[in-house]
Amino acid sequence: MQKKIKLIDVAQLAEVSKSTVSQYLNGRFDYMSEKTKERIKLAIQELDYVPNPIARSLKMNTTKTIGVIVRDITGFYTSRTIRGIDDYCKKSNYNVLVYNTDFDSEIEAKSLETLYQLRVDGIIIASSGKNTQLIDKYISNGLPIVHFQLEHDGNEKNIVVSDYRKAAFDATEYLIKLGHKRICFLTQDFQSMKSRKDRYLGYCDALEKHNIGVDKALVQYWHRESGFVQTPKNMLDALNPPTVFFTQHLPITTELLKALNNENISIPDDVSLLAFDEIPMAEYLKVPITVVTQNPYEVGKEATKLLLDNISNNDAPPQKVIIPSAFIKRQSCKDVSN
Amino acid sequence: MQKKIKLIDVAQLAEVSKSTVSQYLNGRFDYMSEKTKERIKLAIQELDYVPNPIARSLKMNTTKTIGVIVRDITGFYTSRTIRGIDDYCKKSNYNVLVYNTDFDSEIEAKSLETLYQLRVDGIIIASSGKNTQLIDKYISNGLPIVHFQLEHDGNEKNIVVSDYRKAAFDATEYLIKLGHKRICFLTQDFQSMKSRKDRYLGYCDALEKHNIGVDKALVQYWHRESGFVQTPKNMLDALNPPTVFFTQHLPITTELLKALNNENISIPDDVSLLAFDEIPMAEYLKVPITVVTQNPYEVGKEATKLLLDNISNNDAPPQKVIIPSAFIKRQSCKDVSN
DNA sequence: CACCGCAACTAAATCGATTTAGTTGATTAA
DNA sequence: TTAATCAACTAAATCGATTTAGTTGCGGTG
């Protein structure tokens, strides 16, 4: 490895002390003559010197690195969120370390610990909600942490999320205006997950506004491990079946699509479909699916902005940022108002 | 920020010198009594001590971090490759820094420089082929660099790629066996890109084997900025039109799908389609598309393995690793043999 | 003309590890 | 008995920056 130029080389060439070069590098020209400044500048150019970030980190106790914890970087939304984080960080001269948890809250805890040990300057996390204590400990140790996407009891302080409630409201109202009254809300367990519950509340808001009661039989669940609690076919065979499925997450949507496919149930003739979350290649599907889509890139960007604010200003006020979603009308919702 | 425990705290508690603790940490027990070992172990446990990786980096001149340069982390394949890299790195206690170039070779150069300045231990890159000199300079400076996915003249030393030629051969032969003789090969400019040219060679191999001449009119181009040189409609309106499109990259496939859609040309009735590279949601498309798909996760894993080998063994022999692709038969290729 | 104040620097300590070159005391060989 | 050997440690230098507490020399003041 070609030996790298260091501070002392610059100092020697410019015939000044290391301290002076360091002052120069850190832009503290308070008491520095123009001649010296010029000489240092030339020496740096001449030697093509760049400070060693590791030495700097050690002394400054700052790494110019943030950690990001997500469930799977491969996800359509997640990868775009990370892109937003990345772009903003690179612009601000920060580095990004990404950790995947694979939906495992123990791996999440380990990732938090590792990032803490690595002395990252801050963390952005889509948290499971199962490591609140650990997170709070780090925060009170002075490590800024910003949440995104997944909101639950206990992390509503510094967080960036989509406008789940409003988006779900708009989508539901759109369906109502098409004449739908039996809207099946397909979701994952809420538990303490506000970001899931908010969608539900938006759905209820719209029903209420149009004087349609919330029928619990129309609120159906899907689990990441075990799939649908009731099969879509069963739901449709019920006494008073839904005329539309309103799926809340991409995996639910794809599983539903698969199930309907297998049963030869066609959209939107047999049943309509509206999905929360954009579907890759949605335009080219058998029937282009109407969706509500978040803006993950923006979420990432805003989360980073928030985090960097917190890093530079230790007592920045906690903030909740809400990113608007978009509604993309395609052809999966039939007008049943006749 | 809660003060962190350091080496000296452990040394004091265990009543030994810093040196001894350091020896312990680095597993050099050559001349260490069992009692001392035990005392240090207890002290570390007691204090919950973890060494400061930054101080270690400074002294050891190693960062336990690798850099990854891709064009867009958001891509279906890219994100999966990175996942492979990430998983392997985490297992080996390495960190990963990802840089996106957005298909811009100047940003690529800057990323290389930044990663070099950051003292990463190695770099994995899907390179544009336009920074060969810079890359070679770093390599000869002792920075291990492994390429993946994009092969061109000058980077065939340490690289992990898919079996482009064989995959294209198999796919083409599959089409020939379905009776296709006019197979339109839709690609991007080869220039010095072996990974593109190899697909073409595989295509030619298959045609030759089955005594079908290569018709240059059937080799058509698409550019990232300007789109198709000839519109798909035009290609089909030609005197002796293709019976199948064999697209070489995902963006070409989606653009083609869009164009055919607009012209109401249907697959596979009007024309067949076979795509190189898996398509997200391919099963749910209007017509499920038959594809050749690479194994990006494996590519990432192998590239990392290769890089880490190069890092730990400075003169590991250069290696070219080829990852097999898979053929997924769906319904976009019509049998025209009758 | 001695003293002060200030501009313009610099020496040395520091960050938290690793590593080299010793040191110490006990055992063994001559 | 004494030197040599060796196990079991430790002191101090080092990595490459930043920062604090000086130092130096010059111009101005009473």
PDB file of N, CA, C and O in Angstrom, chain A residues 1-2 4 50 53-54 58 63 72-74 80 83 86 90 95-100 102 116-119 141 254 258 279-281 284-286, chain B residues 1-2 4 50 53-54 58 63 72-74 80 83 86 90 95-100 102 116-119 141 254 258 279-281 284-286:
ATOM      1  N   MET A   1       0.853  -1.223   0.000  1.00  0.00           N
ATOM      2  CA  MET A   1       0.000   0.000   0.000  1.00  0.00           C
ATOM      3  C   MET A   1       0.878   1.259   0.000  1.00  0.00           C
ATOM      4  O   MET A   1       1.658   1.491   0.907  1.00  0.00           O
ATOM      5  N   GLN A   2       0.723   2.056  -0.986  1.00  0.00           N
ATOM      6  CA  GLN A   2       1.429   3.340  -1.093  1.00  0.00           C
ATOM      7  C   GLN A   2       1.204   4.151   0.175  1.00  0.00           C
ATOM      8  O   GLN A   2       0.096   4.322   0.644  1.00  0.00           O
ATOM      9  N   LYS A   4       0.440   6.828   2.763  1.00  0.00           N
ATOM     10  CA  LYS A   4      -0.441   7.975   2.611  1.00  0.00           C
ATOM     11  C   LYS A   4       0.150   9.209   3.265  1.00  0.00           C
ATOM     12  O   LYS A   4       0.809   9.127   4.295  1.00  0.00           O
ATOM     13  N   VAL A  50      -5.366  14.355   2.094  1.00  0.00           N
ATOM     14  CA  VAL A  50      -6.727  14.246   2.633  1.00  0.00           C
ATOM     15  C   VAL A  50      -6.590  13.718   4.056  1.00  0.00           C
ATOM     16  O   VAL A  50      -5.880  12.741   4.287  1.00  0.00           O
ATOM     17  N   PRO A  53      -9.784  10.048   8.163  1.00  0.00           N
ATOM     18  CA  PRO A  53     -11.037  10.159   8.914  1.00  0.00           C
ATOM     19  C   PRO A  53     -11.034   9.321  10.192  1.00  0.00           C
ATOM     20  O   PRO A  53     -11.792   9.610  11.117  1.00  0.00           O
ATOM     21  N   ILE A  54     -10.211   8.302  10.234  1.00  0.00           N
ATOM     22  CA  ILE A  54     -10.211   7.447  11.419  1.00  0.00           C
ATOM     23  C   ILE A  54      -9.538   8.147  12.589  1.00  0.00           C
ATOM     24  O   ILE A  54     -10.065   8.176  13.695  1.00  0.00           O
ATOM     25  N   LEU A  58     -11.352   9.293  16.062  1.00  0.00           N
ATOM     26  CA  LEU A  58     -10.872   8.923  17.394  1.00  0.00           C
ATOM     27  C   LEU A  58     -10.809  10.147  18.297  1.00  0.00           C
ATOM     28  O   LEU A  58     -11.282  10.127  19.432  1.00  0.00           O
ATOM     29  N   THR A  63     -18.213   9.855  14.151  1.00  0.00           N
ATOM     30  CA  THR A  63     -17.792   8.994  13.050  1.00  0.00           C
ATOM     31  C   THR A  63     -18.291   9.437  11.684  1.00  0.00           C
ATOM     32  O   THR A  63     -17.923   8.850  10.678  1.00  0.00           O
ATOM     33  N   ASP A  72     -35.834  -5.677   5.652  1.00  0.00           N
ATOM     34  CA  ASP A  72     -35.188  -6.298   4.505  1.00  0.00           C
ATOM     35  C   ASP A  72     -34.938  -5.263   3.436  1.00  0.00           C
ATOM     36  O   ASP A  72     -35.861  -4.731   2.834  1.00  0.00           O
ATOM     37  N   ILE A  73     -33.693  -5.037   3.168  1.00  0.00           N
ATOM     38  CA  ILE A  73     -33.279  -4.000   2.227  1.00  0.00           C
ATOM     39  C   ILE A  73     -33.799  -4.253   0.833  1.00  0.00           C
ATOM     40  O   ILE A  73     -33.841  -3.370  -0.006  1.00  0.00           O
ATOM     41  N   THR A  74     -34.188  -5.484   0.595  1.00  0.00           N
ATOM     42  CA  THR A  74     -34.633  -5.936  -0.711  1.00  0.00           C
ATOM     43  C   THR A  74     -36.043  -5.454  -1.061  1.00  0.00           C
ATOM     44  O   THR A  74     -36.434  -5.409  -2.226  1.00  0.00           O
ATOM     45  N   ARG A  80     -36.100   1.850  -1.590  1.00  0.00           N
ATOM     46  CA  ARG A  80     -36.272   3.243  -1.992  1.00  0.00           C
ATOM     47  C   ARG A  80     -36.087   4.207  -0.818  1.00  0.00           C
ATOM     48  O   ARG A  80     -35.582   5.316  -0.974  1.00  0.00           O
ATOM     49  N   ARG A  83     -32.488   4.534  -0.363  1.00  0.00           N
ATOM     50  CA  ARG A  83     -31.925   5.405  -1.385  1.00  0.00           C
ATOM     51  C   ARG A  83     -32.074   6.865  -0.972  1.00  0.00           C
ATOM     52  O   ARG A  83     -31.177   7.679  -1.173  1.00  0.00           O
ATOM     53  N   ASP A  86     -29.570   7.493   1.778  1.00  0.00           N
ATOM     54  CA  ASP A  86     -28.237   7.494   1.189  1.00  0.00           C
ATOM     55  C   ASP A  86     -27.919   8.803   0.487  1.00  0.00           C
ATOM     56  O   ASP A  86     -26.877   9.398   0.703  1.00  0.00           O
ATOM     57  N   LYS A  90     -24.996  11.305   1.664  1.00  0.00           N
ATOM     58  CA  LYS A  90     -23.812  11.558   0.861  1.00  0.00           C
ATOM     59  C   LYS A  90     -23.665  13.064   0.651  1.00  0.00           C
ATOM     60  O   LYS A  90     -22.569  13.597   0.735  1.00  0.00           O
ATOM     61  N   ASN A  95     -21.755   8.759   6.199  1.00  0.00           N
ATOM     62  CA  ASN A  95     -21.790   7.409   5.655  1.00  0.00           C
ATOM     63  C   ASN A  95     -22.938   6.640   6.260  1.00  0.00           C
ATOM     64  O   ASN A  95     -23.422   6.982   7.327  1.00  0.00           O
ATOM     65  N   VAL A  96     -23.343   5.599   5.556  1.00  0.00           N
ATOM     66  CA  VAL A  96     -24.507   4.839   5.986  1.00  0.00           C
ATOM     67  C   VAL A  96     -24.167   3.363   6.123  1.00  0.00           C
ATOM     68  O   VAL A  96     -23.608   2.764   5.214  1.00  0.00           O
ATOM     69  N   LEU A  97     -24.518   2.825   7.260  1.00  0.00           N
ATOM     70  CA  LEU A  97     -24.361   1.396   7.511  1.00  0.00           C
ATOM     71  C   LEU A  97     -25.751   0.794   7.640  1.00  0.00           C
ATOM     72  O   LEU A  97     -26.528   1.207   8.495  1.00  0.00           O
ATOM     73  N   VAL A  98     -26.071  -0.189   6.800  1.00  0.00           N
ATOM     74  CA  VAL A  98     -27.409  -0.767   6.825  1.00  0.00           C
ATOM     75  C   VAL A  98     -27.414  -2.138   7.498  1.00  0.00           C
ATOM     76  O   VAL A  98     -26.544  -2.963   7.229  1.00  0.00           O
ATOM     77  N   TYR A  99     -28.353  -2.331   8.356  1.00  0.00           N
ATOM     78  CA  TYR A  99     -28.522  -3.640   8.990  1.00  0.00           C
ATOM     79  C   TYR A  99     -29.907  -4.191   8.703  1.00  0.00           C
ATOM     80  O   TYR A  99     -30.905  -3.495   8.840  1.00  0.00           O
ATOM     81  N   ASN A 100     -29.977  -5.447   8.283  1.00  0.00           N
ATOM     82  CA  ASN A 100     -31.244  -6.130   8.031  1.00  0.00           C
ATOM     83  C   ASN A 100     -31.601  -7.001   9.219  1.00  0.00           C
ATOM     84  O   ASN A 100     -30.750  -7.704   9.740  1.00  0.00           O
ATOM     85  N   ASP A 102     -34.426  -9.095   9.053  1.00  0.00           N
ATOM     86  CA  ASP A 102     -35.260 -10.210   8.601  1.00  0.00           C
ATOM     87  C   ASP A 102     -36.482 -10.399   9.493  1.00  0.00           C
ATOM     88  O   ASP A 102     -36.859 -11.536   9.783  1.00  0.00           O
ATOM     89  N   TYR A 116     -24.253   0.800  18.102  1.00  0.00           N
ATOM     90  CA  TYR A 116     -23.848   1.605  19.250  1.00  0.00           C
ATOM     91  C   TYR A 116     -22.357   1.422  19.523  1.00  0.00           C
ATOM     92  O   TYR A 116     -21.625   2.398  19.729  1.00  0.00           O
ATOM     93  N   GLN A 117     -21.924   0.180  19.478  1.00  0.00           N
ATOM     94  CA  GLN A 117     -20.504  -0.098  19.712  1.00  0.00           C
ATOM     95  C   GLN A 117     -19.623   0.501  18.623  1.00  0.00           C
ATOM     96  O   GLN A 117     -18.487   0.883  18.876  1.00  0.00           O
ATOM     97  N   LEU A 118     -20.168   0.557  17.429  1.00  0.00           N
ATOM     98  CA  LEU A 118     -19.411   1.119  16.312  1.00  0.00           C
ATOM     99  C   LEU A 118     -19.328   2.639  16.392  1.00  0.00           C
ATOM    100  O   LEU A 118     -18.693   3.270  15.589  1.00  0.00           O
ATOM    101  N   ARG A 119     -20.030   3.181  17.377  1.00  0.00           N
ATOM    102  CA  ARG A 119     -20.011   4.643  17.597  1.00  0.00           C
ATOM    103  C   ARG A 119     -20.627   5.430  16.445  1.00  0.00           C
ATOM    104  O   ARG A 119     -20.132   6.513  16.098  1.00  0.00           O
ATOM    105  N   ASN A 141     -28.661   7.923  26.478  1.00  0.00           N
ATOM    106  CA  ASN A 141     -27.200   7.983  26.486  1.00  0.00           C
ATOM    107  C   ASN A 141     -26.682   9.049  25.516  1.00  0.00           C
ATOM    108  O   ASN A 141     -25.487   9.244  25.392  1.00  0.00           O
ATOM    109  N   THR A 254     -50.068  -9.581  -2.768  1.00  0.00           N
ATOM    110  CA  THR A 254     -49.597 -10.643  -3.658  1.00  0.00           C
ATOM    111  C   THR A 254     -50.199 -11.991  -3.283  1.00  0.00           C
ATOM    112  O   THR A 254     -50.569 -12.772  -4.160  1.00  0.00           O
ATOM    113  N   LYS A 258     -52.551 -14.292  -5.655  1.00  0.00           N
ATOM    114  CA  LYS A 258     -52.267 -15.699  -5.893  1.00  0.00           C
ATOM    115  C   LYS A 258     -53.523 -16.543  -5.613  1.00  0.00           C
ATOM    116  O   LYS A 258     -53.924 -17.385  -6.426  1.00  0.00           O
ATOM    117  N   ILE A 279     -47.431  -1.631  -6.201  1.00  0.00           N
ATOM    118  CA  ILE A 279     -47.062  -2.978  -6.598  1.00  0.00           C
ATOM    119  C   ILE A 279     -46.081  -2.879  -7.757  1.00  0.00           C
ATOM    120  O   ILE A 279     -46.361  -2.189  -8.742  1.00  0.00           O
ATOM    121  N   PRO A 280     -44.945  -3.523  -7.679  1.00  0.00           N
ATOM    122  CA  PRO A 280     -44.011  -3.449  -8.795  1.00  0.00           C
ATOM    123  C   PRO A 280     -44.699  -3.936 -10.065  1.00  0.00           C
ATOM    124  O   PRO A 280     -45.456  -4.897 -10.017  1.00  0.00           O
ATOM    125  N   MET A 281     -44.468  -3.266 -11.152  1.00  0.00           N
ATOM    126  CA  MET A 281     -45.052  -3.639 -12.445  1.00  0.00           C
ATOM    127  C   MET A 281     -46.586  -3.584 -12.440  1.00  0.00           C
ATOM    128  O   MET A 281     -47.215  -4.228 -13.285  1.00  0.00           O
ATOM    129  N   TYR A 284     -48.638  -3.563 -15.569  1.00  0.00           N
ATOM    130  CA  TYR A 284     -48.625  -4.668 -16.516  1.00  0.00           C
ATOM    131  C   TYR A 284     -49.339  -5.904 -16.013  1.00  0.00           C
ATOM    132  O   TYR A 284     -49.349  -6.937 -16.657  1.00  0.00           O
ATOM    133  N   LEU A 285     -49.902  -5.810 -14.827  1.00  0.00           N
ATOM    134  CA  LEU A 285     -50.605  -6.964 -14.290  1.00  0.00           C
ATOM    135  C   LEU A 285     -51.838  -7.267 -15.130  1.00  0.00           C
ATOM    136  O   LEU A 285     -52.289  -6.440 -15.908  1.00  0.00           O
ATOM    137  N   LYS A 286     -52.369  -8.473 -14.932  1.00  0.00           N
ATOM    138  CA  LYS A 286     -53.548  -8.897 -15.670  1.00  0.00           C
ATOM    139  C   LYS A 286     -54.557  -7.765 -15.667  1.00  0.00           C
ATOM    140  O   LYS A 286     -55.040  -7.327 -16.694  1.00  0.00           O
TER     141      LYS A 286
ATOM    142  N   MET B   1     -23.609  11.741  26.832  1.00  0.00           N
ATOM    143  CA  MET B   1     -23.280  10.342  26.448  1.00  0.00           C
ATOM    144  C   MET B   1     -22.567   9.642  27.594  1.00  0.00           C
ATOM    145  O   MET B   1     -21.517  10.063  28.049  1.00  0.00           O
ATOM    146  N   GLN B   2     -23.132   8.582  28.060  1.00  0.00           N
ATOM    147  CA  GLN B   2     -22.539   7.761  29.119  1.00  0.00           C
ATOM    148  C   GLN B   2     -21.110   7.384  28.725  1.00  0.00           C
ATOM    149  O   GLN B   2     -20.850   6.932  27.631  1.00  0.00           O
ATOM    150  N   LYS B   4     -17.834   5.607  28.011  1.00  0.00           N
ATOM    151  CA  LYS B   4     -17.645   4.205  27.654  1.00  0.00           C
ATOM    152  C   LYS B   4     -16.418   3.638  28.354  1.00  0.00           C
ATOM    153  O   LYS B   4     -15.424   4.298  28.553  1.00  0.00           O
ATOM    154  N   VAL B  50     -16.333  -3.475  25.505  1.00  0.00           N
ATOM    155  CA  VAL B  50     -16.171  -3.792  24.089  1.00  0.00           C
ATOM    156  C   VAL B  50     -15.113  -2.836  23.549  1.00  0.00           C
ATOM    157  O   VAL B  50     -15.195  -1.634  23.778  1.00  0.00           O
ATOM    158  N   PRO B  53     -13.682   0.224  18.142  1.00  0.00           N
ATOM    159  CA  PRO B  53     -13.221  -0.172  16.814  1.00  0.00           C
ATOM    160  C   PRO B  53     -12.437   0.934  16.106  1.00  0.00           C
ATOM    161  O   PRO B  53     -11.642   0.648  15.215  1.00  0.00           O
ATOM    162  N   ILE B  54     -12.684   2.164  16.511  1.00  0.00           N
ATOM    163  CA  ILE B  54     -11.998   3.268  15.826  1.00  0.00           C
ATOM    164  C   ILE B  54     -10.535   3.318  16.231  1.00  0.00           C
ATOM    165  O   ILE B  54      -9.647   3.428  15.388  1.00  0.00           O
ATOM    166  N   LEU B  58      -7.301   2.682  13.801  1.00  0.00           N
ATOM    167  CA  LEU B  58      -6.194   3.625  13.650  1.00  0.00           C
ATOM    168  C   LEU B  58      -4.868   2.892  13.776  1.00  0.00           C
ATOM    169  O   LEU B  58      -3.961   3.065  12.970  1.00  0.00           O
ATOM    170  N   THR B  63     -10.079  -1.311   8.595  1.00  0.00           N
ATOM    171  CA  THR B  63     -11.336  -0.748   9.072  1.00  0.00           C
ATOM    172  C   THR B  63     -12.442  -1.770   9.247  1.00  0.00           C
ATOM    173  O   THR B  63     -13.512  -1.441   9.734  1.00  0.00           O
ATOM    174  N   ASP B  72     -27.625   1.533  -8.944  1.00  0.00           N
ATOM    175  CA  ASP B  72     -28.794   1.969  -8.179  1.00  0.00           C
ATOM    176  C   ASP B  72     -29.235   0.862  -7.246  1.00  0.00           C
ATOM    177  O   ASP B  72     -29.700  -0.180  -7.691  1.00  0.00           O
ATOM    178  N   ILE B  73     -29.140   1.124  -5.995  1.00  0.00           N
ATOM    179  CA  ILE B  73     -29.432   0.136  -4.964  1.00  0.00           C
ATOM    180  C   ILE B  73     -30.877  -0.336  -5.018  1.00  0.00           C
ATOM    181  O   ILE B  73     -31.243  -1.385  -4.500  1.00  0.00           O
ATOM    182  N   THR B  74     -31.691   0.452  -5.686  1.00  0.00           N
ATOM    183  CA  THR B  74     -33.119   0.229  -5.771  1.00  0.00           C
ATOM    184  C   THR B  74     -33.485  -0.903  -6.734  1.00  0.00           C
ATOM    185  O   THR B  74     -34.567  -1.485  -6.654  1.00  0.00           O
ATOM    186  N   ARG B  80     -30.816  -7.259  -4.258  1.00  0.00           N
ATOM    187  CA  ARG B  80     -30.603  -8.638  -3.822  1.00  0.00           C
ATOM    188  C   ARG B  80     -29.123  -8.999  -3.765  1.00  0.00           C
ATOM    189  O   ARG B  80     -28.684  -9.763  -2.905  1.00  0.00           O
ATOM    190  N   ARG B  83     -27.892  -7.579  -0.646  1.00  0.00           N
ATOM    191  CA  ARG B  83     -28.317  -8.400   0.483  1.00  0.00           C
ATOM    192  C   ARG B  83     -27.353  -9.557   0.677  1.00  0.00           C
ATOM    193  O   ARG B  83     -26.996  -9.927   1.793  1.00  0.00           O
ATOM    194  N   ASP B  86     -24.175  -8.136   2.119  1.00  0.00           N
ATOM    195  CA  ASP B  86     -24.435  -7.750   3.501  1.00  0.00           C
ATOM    196  C   ASP B  86     -24.436  -8.940   4.446  1.00  0.00           C
ATOM    197  O   ASP B  86     -23.785  -8.929   5.477  1.00  0.00           O
ATOM    198  N   LYS B  90     -21.752  -9.421   7.413  1.00  0.00           N
ATOM    199  CA  LYS B  90     -22.127  -9.395   8.820  1.00  0.00           C
ATOM    200  C   LYS B  90     -21.628 -10.669   9.495  1.00  0.00           C
ATOM    201  O   LYS B  90     -21.126 -10.632  10.603  1.00  0.00           O
ATOM    202  N   ASN B  95     -18.231  -4.443   7.874  1.00  0.00           N
ATOM    203  CA  ASN B  95     -19.295  -3.483   7.608  1.00  0.00           C
ATOM    204  C   ASN B  95     -19.316  -3.132   6.140  1.00  0.00           C
ATOM    205  O   ASN B  95     -18.320  -3.292   5.443  1.00  0.00           O
ATOM    206  N   VAL B  96     -20.460  -2.654   5.694  1.00  0.00           N
ATOM    207  CA  VAL B  96     -20.636  -2.379   4.275  1.00  0.00           C
ATOM    208  C   VAL B  96     -21.083  -0.940   4.056  1.00  0.00           C
ATOM    209  O   VAL B  96     -22.033  -0.483   4.680  1.00  0.00           O
ATOM    210  N   LEU B  97     -20.375  -0.276   3.184  1.00  0.00           N
ATOM    211  CA  LEU B  97     -20.743   1.081   2.783  1.00  0.00           C
ATOM    212  C   LEU B  97     -21.154   1.041   1.326  1.00  0.00           C
ATOM    213  O   LEU B  97     -20.377   0.622   0.469  1.00  0.00           O
ATOM    214  N   VAL B  98     -22.388   1.462   1.029  1.00  0.00           N
ATOM    215  CA  VAL B  98     -22.875   1.376  -0.352  1.00  0.00           C
ATOM    216  C   VAL B  98     -22.868   2.745  -1.020  1.00  0.00           C
ATOM    217  O   VAL B  98     -23.299   3.735  -0.423  1.00  0.00           O
ATOM    218  N   TYR B  99     -22.380   2.788  -2.220  1.00  0.00           N
ATOM    219  CA  TYR B  99     -22.409   4.020  -3.000  1.00  0.00           C
ATOM    220  C   TYR B  99     -23.171   3.800  -4.294  1.00  0.00           C
ATOM    221  O   TYR B  99     -22.935   2.821  -5.001  1.00  0.00           O
ATOM    222  N   ASN B 100     -24.089   4.701  -4.604  1.00  0.00           N
ATOM    223  CA  ASN B 100     -24.849   4.640  -5.857  1.00  0.00           C
ATOM    224  C   ASN B 100     -24.250   5.597  -6.872  1.00  0.00           C
ATOM    225  O   ASN B 100     -23.923   6.726  -6.529  1.00  0.00           O
ATOM    226  N   ASP B 102     -25.837   6.103  -9.957  1.00  0.00           N
ATOM    227  CA  ASP B 102     -26.873   6.542 -10.900  1.00  0.00           C
ATOM    228  C   ASP B 102     -26.400   6.468 -12.345  1.00  0.00           C
ATOM    229  O   ASP B 102     -26.717   7.351 -13.147  1.00  0.00           O
ATOM    230  N   TYR B 116     -11.641   5.020  -0.988  1.00  0.00           N
ATOM    231  CA  TYR B 116     -10.202   4.877  -0.765  1.00  0.00           C
ATOM    232  C   TYR B 116      -9.752   5.759   0.395  1.00  0.00           C
ATOM    233  O   TYR B 116      -9.008   5.333   1.269  1.00  0.00           O
ATOM    234  N   GLN B 117     -10.233   6.974   0.404  1.00  0.00           N
ATOM    235  CA  GLN B 117      -9.882   7.899   1.481  1.00  0.00           C
ATOM    236  C   GLN B 117     -10.412   7.420   2.826  1.00  0.00           C
ATOM    237  O   GLN B 117      -9.808   7.661   3.863  1.00  0.00           O
ATOM    238  N   LEU B 118     -11.552   6.752   2.774  1.00  0.00           N
ATOM    239  CA  LEU B 118     -12.142   6.249   4.019  1.00  0.00           C
ATOM    240  C   LEU B 118     -11.400   5.025   4.535  1.00  0.00           C
ATOM    241  O   LEU B 118     -11.722   4.498   5.585  1.00  0.00           O
ATOM    242  N   ARG B 119     -10.432   4.579   3.758  1.00  0.00           N
ATOM    243  CA  ARG B 119      -9.607   3.428   4.159  1.00  0.00           C
ATOM    244  C   ARG B 119     -10.405   2.135   4.253  1.00  0.00           C
ATOM    245  O   ARG B 119     -10.143   1.307   5.146  1.00  0.00           O
ATOM    246  N   ASN B 141      -2.012  -0.244  -5.521  1.00  0.00           N
ATOM    247  CA  ASN B 141      -1.701   0.341  -4.216  1.00  0.00           C
ATOM    248  C   ASN B 141      -2.003  -0.645  -3.088  1.00  0.00           C
ATOM    249  O   ASN B 141      -1.800  -0.343  -1.928  1.00  0.00           O
ATOM    250  N   THR B 254     -39.508  -4.019 -19.809  1.00  0.00           N
ATOM    251  CA  THR B 254     -40.669  -3.207 -19.410  1.00  0.00           C
ATOM    252  C   THR B 254     -41.045  -2.212 -20.498  1.00  0.00           C
ATOM    253  O   THR B 254     -42.218  -2.007 -20.778  1.00  0.00           O
ATOM    254  N   LYS B 258     -44.573  -2.052 -22.467  1.00  0.00           N
ATOM    255  CA  LYS B 258     -45.347  -0.820 -22.597  1.00  0.00           C
ATOM    256  C   LYS B 258     -45.711  -0.564 -24.057  1.00  0.00           C
ATOM    257  O   LYS B 258     -46.853  -0.295 -24.405  1.00  0.00           O
ATOM    258  N   ILE B 279     -38.561 -10.691 -13.726  1.00  0.00           N
ATOM    259  CA  ILE B 279     -39.428  -9.520 -13.689  1.00  0.00           C
ATOM    260  C   ILE B 279     -40.218  -9.563 -12.394  1.00  0.00           C
ATOM    261  O   ILE B 279     -40.837 -10.583 -12.081  1.00  0.00           O
ATOM    262  N   PRO B 280     -40.211  -8.485 -11.628  1.00  0.00           N
ATOM    263  CA  PRO B 280     -40.990  -8.503 -10.388  1.00  0.00           C
ATOM    264  C   PRO B 280     -42.444  -8.813 -10.711  1.00  0.00           C
ATOM    265  O   PRO B 280     -42.979  -8.318 -11.697  1.00  0.00           O
ATOM    266  N   MET B 281     -43.073  -9.617  -9.920  1.00  0.00           N
ATOM    267  CA  MET B 281     -44.480  -9.967 -10.102  1.00  0.00           C
ATOM    268  C   MET B 281     -44.753 -10.683 -11.430  1.00  0.00           C
ATOM    269  O   MET B 281     -45.895 -10.698 -11.894  1.00  0.00           O
ATOM    270  N   TYR B 284     -47.877 -12.613 -12.144  1.00  0.00           N
ATOM    271  CA  TYR B 284     -49.202 -11.971 -12.155  1.00  0.00           C
ATOM    272  C   TYR B 284     -49.422 -11.085 -13.353  1.00  0.00           C
ATOM    273  O   TYR B 284     -50.439 -10.417 -13.467  1.00  0.00           O
ATOM    274  N   LEU B 285     -48.433 -11.029 -14.235  1.00  0.00           N
ATOM    275  CA  LEU B 285     -48.600 -10.186 -15.412  1.00  0.00           C
ATOM    276  C   LEU B 285     -49.710 -10.737 -16.295  1.00  0.00           C
ATOM    277  O   LEU B 285     -50.129 -11.880 -16.150  1.00  0.00           O
ATOM    278  N   LYS B 286     -50.158  -9.909 -17.220  1.00  0.00           N
ATOM    279  CA  LYS B 286     -51.220 -10.297 -18.135  1.00  0.00           C
ATOM    280  C   LYS B 286     -50.924 -11.688 -18.668  1.00  0.00           C
ATOM    281  O   LYS B 286     -51.732 -12.594 -18.593  1.00  0.00           O
TER     282      LYS B 286
END
